[in-house]
Coordinates of C-alpha atoms in Angstrom, one line a residue:
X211 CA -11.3 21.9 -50.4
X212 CA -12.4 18.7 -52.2
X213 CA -14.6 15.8 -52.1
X214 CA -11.5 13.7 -50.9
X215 CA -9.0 14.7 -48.4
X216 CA -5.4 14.1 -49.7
X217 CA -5.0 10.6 -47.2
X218 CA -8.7 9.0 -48.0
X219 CA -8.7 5.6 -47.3
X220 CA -11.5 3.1 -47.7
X221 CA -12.9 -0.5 -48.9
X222 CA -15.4 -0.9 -51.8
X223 CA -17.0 -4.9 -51.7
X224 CA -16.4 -6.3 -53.2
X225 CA -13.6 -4.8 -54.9
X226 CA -11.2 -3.9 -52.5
X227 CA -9.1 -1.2 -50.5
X228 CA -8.1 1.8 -51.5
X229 CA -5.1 4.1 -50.2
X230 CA -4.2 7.6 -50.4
X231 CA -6.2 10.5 -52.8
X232 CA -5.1 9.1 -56.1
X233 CA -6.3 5.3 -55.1
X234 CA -9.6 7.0 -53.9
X235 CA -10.6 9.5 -57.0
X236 CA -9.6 6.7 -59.5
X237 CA -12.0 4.5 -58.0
X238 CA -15.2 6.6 -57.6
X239 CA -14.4 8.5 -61.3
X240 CA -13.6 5.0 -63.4
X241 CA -16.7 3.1 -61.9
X242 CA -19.1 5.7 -63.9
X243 CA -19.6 4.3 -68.0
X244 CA -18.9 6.4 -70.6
X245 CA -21.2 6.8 -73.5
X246 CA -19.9 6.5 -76.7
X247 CA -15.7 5.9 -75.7
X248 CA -13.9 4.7 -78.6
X249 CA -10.1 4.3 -78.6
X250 CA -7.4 1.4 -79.1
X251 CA -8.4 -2.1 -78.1
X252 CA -12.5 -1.0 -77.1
X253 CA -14.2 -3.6 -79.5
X254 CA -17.8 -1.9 -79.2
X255 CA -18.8 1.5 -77.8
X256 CA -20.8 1.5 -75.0
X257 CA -23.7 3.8 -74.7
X258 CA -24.8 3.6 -71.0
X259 CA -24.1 6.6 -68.0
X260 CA -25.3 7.6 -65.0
X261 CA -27.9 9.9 -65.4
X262 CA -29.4 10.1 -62.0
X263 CA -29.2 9.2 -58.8
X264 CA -31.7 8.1 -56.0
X265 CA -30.8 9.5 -52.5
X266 CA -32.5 7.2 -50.3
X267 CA -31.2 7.6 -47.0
X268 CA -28.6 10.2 -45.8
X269 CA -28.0 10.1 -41.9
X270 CA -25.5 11.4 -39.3
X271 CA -25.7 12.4 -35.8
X272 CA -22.5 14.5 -36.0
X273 CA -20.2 16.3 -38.7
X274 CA -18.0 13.9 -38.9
X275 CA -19.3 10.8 -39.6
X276 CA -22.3 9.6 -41.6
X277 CA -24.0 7.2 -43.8
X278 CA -25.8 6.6 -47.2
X279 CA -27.9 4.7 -49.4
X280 CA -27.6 6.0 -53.4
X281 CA -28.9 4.6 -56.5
X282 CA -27.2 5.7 -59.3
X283 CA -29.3 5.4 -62.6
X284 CA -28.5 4.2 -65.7
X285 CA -29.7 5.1 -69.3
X286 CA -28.5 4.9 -72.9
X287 CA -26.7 8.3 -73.9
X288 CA -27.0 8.5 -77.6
X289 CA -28.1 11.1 -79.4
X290 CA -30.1 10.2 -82.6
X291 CA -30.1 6.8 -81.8
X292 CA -33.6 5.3 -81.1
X293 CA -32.6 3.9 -77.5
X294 CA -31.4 7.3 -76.5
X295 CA -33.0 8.1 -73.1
X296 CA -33.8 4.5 -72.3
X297 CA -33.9 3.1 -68.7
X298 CA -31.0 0.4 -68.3
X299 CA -30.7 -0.4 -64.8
X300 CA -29.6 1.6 -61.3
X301 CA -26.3 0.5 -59.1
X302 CA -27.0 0.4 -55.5
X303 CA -24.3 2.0 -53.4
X304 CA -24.3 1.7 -49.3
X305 CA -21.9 3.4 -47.4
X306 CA -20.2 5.0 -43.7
X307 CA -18.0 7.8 -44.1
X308 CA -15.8 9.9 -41.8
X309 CA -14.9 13.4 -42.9
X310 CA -12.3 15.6 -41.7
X311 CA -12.7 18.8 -40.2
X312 CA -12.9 20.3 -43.5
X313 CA -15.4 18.5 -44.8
X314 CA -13.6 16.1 -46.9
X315 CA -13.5 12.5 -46.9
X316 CA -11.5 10.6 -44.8
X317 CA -12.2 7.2 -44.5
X318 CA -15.3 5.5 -46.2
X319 CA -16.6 1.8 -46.3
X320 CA -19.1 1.0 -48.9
X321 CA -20.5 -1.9 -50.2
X322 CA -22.3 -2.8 -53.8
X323 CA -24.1 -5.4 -53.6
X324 CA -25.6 -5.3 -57.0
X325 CA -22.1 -4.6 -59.2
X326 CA -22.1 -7.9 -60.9
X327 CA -26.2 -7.7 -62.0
X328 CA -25.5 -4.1 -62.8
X329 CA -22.4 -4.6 -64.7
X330 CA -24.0 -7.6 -67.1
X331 CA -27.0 -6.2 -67.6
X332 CA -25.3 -3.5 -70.0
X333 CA -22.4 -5.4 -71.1
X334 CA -23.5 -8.7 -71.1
X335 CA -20.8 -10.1 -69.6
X336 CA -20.9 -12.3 -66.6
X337 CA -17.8 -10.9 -64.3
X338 CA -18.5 -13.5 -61.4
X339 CA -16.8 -15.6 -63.7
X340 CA -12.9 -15.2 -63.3
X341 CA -11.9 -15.2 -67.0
X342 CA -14.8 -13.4 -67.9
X343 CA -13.4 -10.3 -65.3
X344 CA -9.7 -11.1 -66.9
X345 CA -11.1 -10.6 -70.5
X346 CA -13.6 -7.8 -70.0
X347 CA -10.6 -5.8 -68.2
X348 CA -8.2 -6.0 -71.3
X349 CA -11.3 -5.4 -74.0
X350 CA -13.5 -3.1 -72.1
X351 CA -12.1 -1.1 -69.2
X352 CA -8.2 -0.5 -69.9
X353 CA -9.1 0.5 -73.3
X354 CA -11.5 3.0 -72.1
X355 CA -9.2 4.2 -69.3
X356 CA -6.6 5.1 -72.2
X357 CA -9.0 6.6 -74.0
X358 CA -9.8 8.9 -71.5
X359 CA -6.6 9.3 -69.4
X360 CA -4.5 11.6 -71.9
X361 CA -1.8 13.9 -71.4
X362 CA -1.4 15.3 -67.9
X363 CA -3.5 12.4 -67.1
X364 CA -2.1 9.5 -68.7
X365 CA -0.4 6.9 -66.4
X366 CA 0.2 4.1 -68.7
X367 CA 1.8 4.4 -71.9
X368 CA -0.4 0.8 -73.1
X369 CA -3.9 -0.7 -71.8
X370 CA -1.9 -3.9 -70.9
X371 CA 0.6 -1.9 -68.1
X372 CA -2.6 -1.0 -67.0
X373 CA -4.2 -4.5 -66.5
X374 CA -1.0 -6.1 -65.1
X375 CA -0.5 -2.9 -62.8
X376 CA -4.4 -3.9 -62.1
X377 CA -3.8 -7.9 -61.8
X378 CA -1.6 -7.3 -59.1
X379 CA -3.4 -5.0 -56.3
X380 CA -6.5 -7.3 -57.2
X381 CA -6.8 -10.3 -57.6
X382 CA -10.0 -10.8 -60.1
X383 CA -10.1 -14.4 -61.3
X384 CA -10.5 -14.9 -57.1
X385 CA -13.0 -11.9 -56.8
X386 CA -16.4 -14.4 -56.0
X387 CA -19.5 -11.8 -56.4
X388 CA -23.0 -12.9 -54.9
X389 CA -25.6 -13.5 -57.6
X390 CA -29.6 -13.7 -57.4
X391 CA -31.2 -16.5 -59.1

């Protein structure tokens, strides 16, 4: 038994829907930084992870359907390095979920509302802006995705099959993200 069942389906706002296990995993695994990756086409190492999380509300009136409020938190990972340890910011993550009668997810809806705040805050990058997302994705996440998808796990042979696989099930230079002034 795992965390997702084989045919987990769900929506993340503001990023989208996702079909079947593989959809699913790749999702909730690639969303988490990690420290330090190097590899073809990443132009700086970034140093931020989750570290911890915040479980603020975890509710359900029956086994098979509940919902949750989590803050993950993130810090700098690097060891030897002065910042290492230091608060960055948390991700706020709401969310319904239906589970089989295994235990494993079936269906979830979840929303974060913070992504684009959380997201410049350690890269600097402003992805509500459509060529910003475009360039970030070639420089910063296919890159890392290689770097950490190898052997059994490697899907794409190059970072840009990746983006253009990624271009089309979402379109980013359209994705409009909420920002507090």
């Amino acid at each position: 038994m795992g965390l997702f069942n084989e045919n987990a389906t769900g929506r993340i706002s503001p990023l989208g829907n996702f079909t079947g296990f593989d959809d699913s995993t790749e999702y909730f695994f690639a969303l988490s930084p990690i420290p330090g990756q190097t590899g073809a086409g990443i132009l700086q190492p970034n140093y931020n992870a989750f570290t911890s999380y915040e479980l603020h509300a975890f509710t359900s009136g029956c086994p098979e359907v509940a919902s949750s409020i989590v803050y993950l938190n993130t810090t700098i990972v690097h060891p030897g390095s002065p910042s290492h340890g230091q608060y960055v910011t948390k991700i706020k993550e709401i969310a319904f979920w239906r589970f089989d009668e295994n235990g494993a997810v079936l269906y979830y809806d979840a929303q974060i509302s913070n992504l684009s705040l959380w997201f410049a805050k350690f890269t600097g990058a402003d992805i509500s802006n459509g060529a910003v997302q475009a360039l970030d994705i070639v420089t910063n996440l296919c890159p890392q995705i290689q770097a950490r998808c190898t052997g059994a796990n490697q899907v794409y042979s190059r970072y840009f099959e990746f983006y253009f696989w990624l271009s089309s099930r979402f379109n980013f230079l359209q994705w409009k993200v909420r920002r507090r002034k």
